[in-house]
Amino acid sequence: MYRARTLVTNVLPLLPPNGTERLSVVVNQLRCVVRGTSSSSGNGGGGGGGSASTGGNPAPTADGSGVSSSTSSRQYATAVALEPFLNGSSTNYVEEMYDAWLEDPKSVHISWDTFFKNATAGAKPGEAYIPPPTLSASTQLTISPKPSFISSSGGILDERIIDDHLAVQAIIRSYQTRGHNVAQLDPLGISSADLDTSTPPELVLQSYSLEEKDMNRMFKLPATTFIGGSETALSLSEILRRLEEAYCRHIGVEFMFINSLEQLNWIRKKFETPAIMAFTKDEKRLMMARLVRSQGFEAFLARKFASDKRFGLEGCEVLIPAMKLIIDKSSELGIESVIMGMPHRGRLNVLANVCRKPLQQIFTQFSSLESADEGSGDVKYHLGTYIERLNRMTNKNIRLAVVANPSHLEAVDSIVQGKTRAEQFYRGDTEGKKVMSILLHGDAAFSGQGIVYETFHLSDLPDYSTHGTIHIVVNNQVGFTTDPRFARSSPYCTDVARVVNAPIFHVNADDPEAVMHVCIVAAEWRATYHKDCVIDLVCYRRNGHNESDEPMFTQPLMYTKIKNQIPVLEKYGKKLLDEGLITEQEFVEEKEKYDKICEEAFKIASKETQVFNKDWLDSPWRGFFEGRDPLKCGPTGIDKESLVHIGTKFSSPPPGEFVIHNGIKRILKSRHDMVKAETVDWALGEAMAFGSLLKEGIHVRLSGQDVERGTFSHRHHVLHHQKIDKVTYRPLCDLYADQAPYTVCNSSLSEFGVLGFELGFSMTNPNALVIWEAQFGDFNNTAQCIIDQFISSGQAKWVRQSGIVLLLPHGMEGMGPEHSSARPERFLQLCSDDPDYFPPEGEQFEIRQLHDINWQVMNCSTPANFFHAMRRQIALPFRKPLIMMTPKSLLRHPEAKSSFAEMVTGTTFQRVIPDDGPASRNPENVKKLVFCTGKVFYEIRKERKNRNLDGDVAICRIEQICPFPFDLVKKEVAKYPGARLCWAQEEHKNQGYWSYIHPRFETATKELGQRDFSYAGRASSASPATGNKHQHVKEQKMLIDSALQL
């Protein structure tokens, strides 16, 4: 009764202010609507409401239109005019009809049924009444310009109903899009993970046309939601409740930026389906047992090694069961190998409880024990490992590797990706169904370090993709001492992942079951779509940055809260106790059981007297070292027939009707002519090195910016069809039917990320030549972290070998400060040889130096020597990184060519190339012996000839700078007893090779007596090179004059 009265009274204020006129207007309008006659027809009657219920038909007019043409008829666009049967005298009748409709909607006419349905659904005054259909061809009087809509069942829908359904759809989408902004993610309850405590207006009901009174209305659910389960319609209150449950509790999902409807619906289904997070008793008990081990391990270390730094996991103990569940689920879905990278926080716990590293090996790292094998070692929370074990949940074998990482938190990211890609490549796992990677991050590092962005942008590149990585962010909500509000500009620390459409699952780390669900979804997402995803474990750090750090200095409010925070294990244990899934005794016994395991391992560790660095190797090469003479290098020269075959194939145009550029035709003809003449330039020599290794079954991978063509347009390992897009031909892939694969791939415009990737690739298989080429040599400085922390010191710290090759274009050619020097001085400074130590001379001098050094640094001046250097990387019985200063102008220098005779069987790499001119034939008469390296040799030699000094000045090239060829330098100096000694370089004196060469020259010549040793080159400078062409020429002339001055 009240609602019916309300329907009428809500209309009355809209009537004209004059009461009499108001009633007459209603009556007249009622006649127009019900009878179809004009208001002047005189057919009055107060039973308009009754007439409507009997369904009277409008009387046709003379023109058959059914619309009166009387000039006295009035049309009203007001709301009351649309419901003319409502007036003061009909109120009781309306109430009676309403009561009857409430008892049985079928007891009233369909027009009343429609009216009451629309009215109770919230239709605005004047919009609820819909006239019954007419049997005649005529139409009703047009009362209002507002349209009506036809439903799928043929009935007429009011615009308000449509608007309300659209509003509900908008609400559903708003929760899917913005629900994460109000999710309860912070276990401490003091901040918001997105740094914004406000509620988005999209999630406020009043932002739409709906109100509290609409809560019980039923709405059909759109196809873009799964909250209904098997139901197709829900009340508004239930819709909101289920949306809150899916998106605003302890899980916040960011995914609506993904541009695939299939993927969007996949994620919606995983979080919206009713009871999707129902776990079995066994699953919950397993989660508890894993939490016991995670927290128990940290508690044991804190008790036994209270004063040691360990960067424990307290505050995010759920990470261990989370990782184990991802691995379990991935193993179930077919994964056989998981490669992981992580920072130091929680590393020991991951090694112990995820990889199952023997606890005694971890405990011995806390003791001051001497290492029993090679290497200088590293702190315990940087170490990696490799484990092969049975996954108890799937009963399948699985390989787990944690890659060693320095304190440069995110530096390991691309290395893990490269190692993962390599393992996929050698397994033939082209879709990533057998091998996957997991990367762990800290919140401050994930948003703050650029390598994260670089690594994400490799994720979908054809030659760099690992077909999906699961990223886990241990979100402590603080970076060392820095508040996140001062550590990032983005709302979330994970926003960088949005650039590759990676879904982001934020989850409260104090809700283990929410974490379990998110981990299952992440593993299934990766297996289904082979794309990256991110799990953001919003947690806290119970201690400071390390165990001895005082966090109250900088985060007093947070750490006051943390001191009173109940650990997640105790919370979850109580939950299971309340649910009756475990008993108090079982809970205590589980904790005591693991503590006993730790105690037993601790007793074993206390008896150890040595530690072994090899126990922490993350990339073992089984079978590579066995049966090899560690001091014997294989041959690097090859038979002439192979040189001819490779050269011919490399210089031949593609088969068929492949259209190549005219410039390429000239290049191929030039190469063909060189092969006939049995000579090679740099590009041809490089191709023969690669091709001969491919013939021997050695995979060759060349990566970097523009490497397919070559920065200087010299290589052309990928030929492009000039008429058809994306049709290419790779001659080195078409040398032999049974050759190894050759990979040449242009990289993204990244050095840090790509060099790390290639280093990871090189760690996987020693029988592969993996090369990274810089666009210009000095660009390596943006990858300095990889060079310093991994390549130069990786073997010393982690007993990890790598044969990676860095090709760095280098040379002072007037191109300015940024395209001249590859900074050889930096690489030489990192060399581990002693400048004051002359190793014992003998037959194995060269190989012993290579065995003991951390890497090689070269600047070859001939294609043949470059050819041998590349092949020697594989011929060695061990692996050492090679830093190669490569030429620019020498690529086409007419004198920088080699003959087949310098590359055939029996020839080898020349560490030093002596003078072979007139001076070498009369060494007693030589007045000056100039040592140099690289292209400057050709410039000095040319000017020596111009000045007729061929017999007075000898020029000796040092091709291998590190390890320094003490023996050969000593031999050359002894050969010219009366010559003054000079080192000539094109780099500035404080750069280049001089600082490295000088003390080693003195050591090499010490036994030969005191000899004058001078420097010829540019003066010291802060800049690598001048940008002024005139100054460059002037400096070059001074260098040559100084070198040849007698």
XYZ file of N, CA and C in Angstrom, residues 49 219 567 728:
12
model
N -8.424 4.593 -14.945
C -7.614 3.463 -14.522
C -8.256 2.166 -14.920
N 19.209 -8.811 -11.711
C 19.831 -8.343 -12.948
C 20.459 -9.520 -13.684
N 52.906 -13.860 13.801
C 53.458 -14.511 12.599
C 52.392 -15.286 11.845
N 63.828 -14.207 -45.813
C 65.269 -14.036 -45.625
C 66.011 -15.328 -45.963
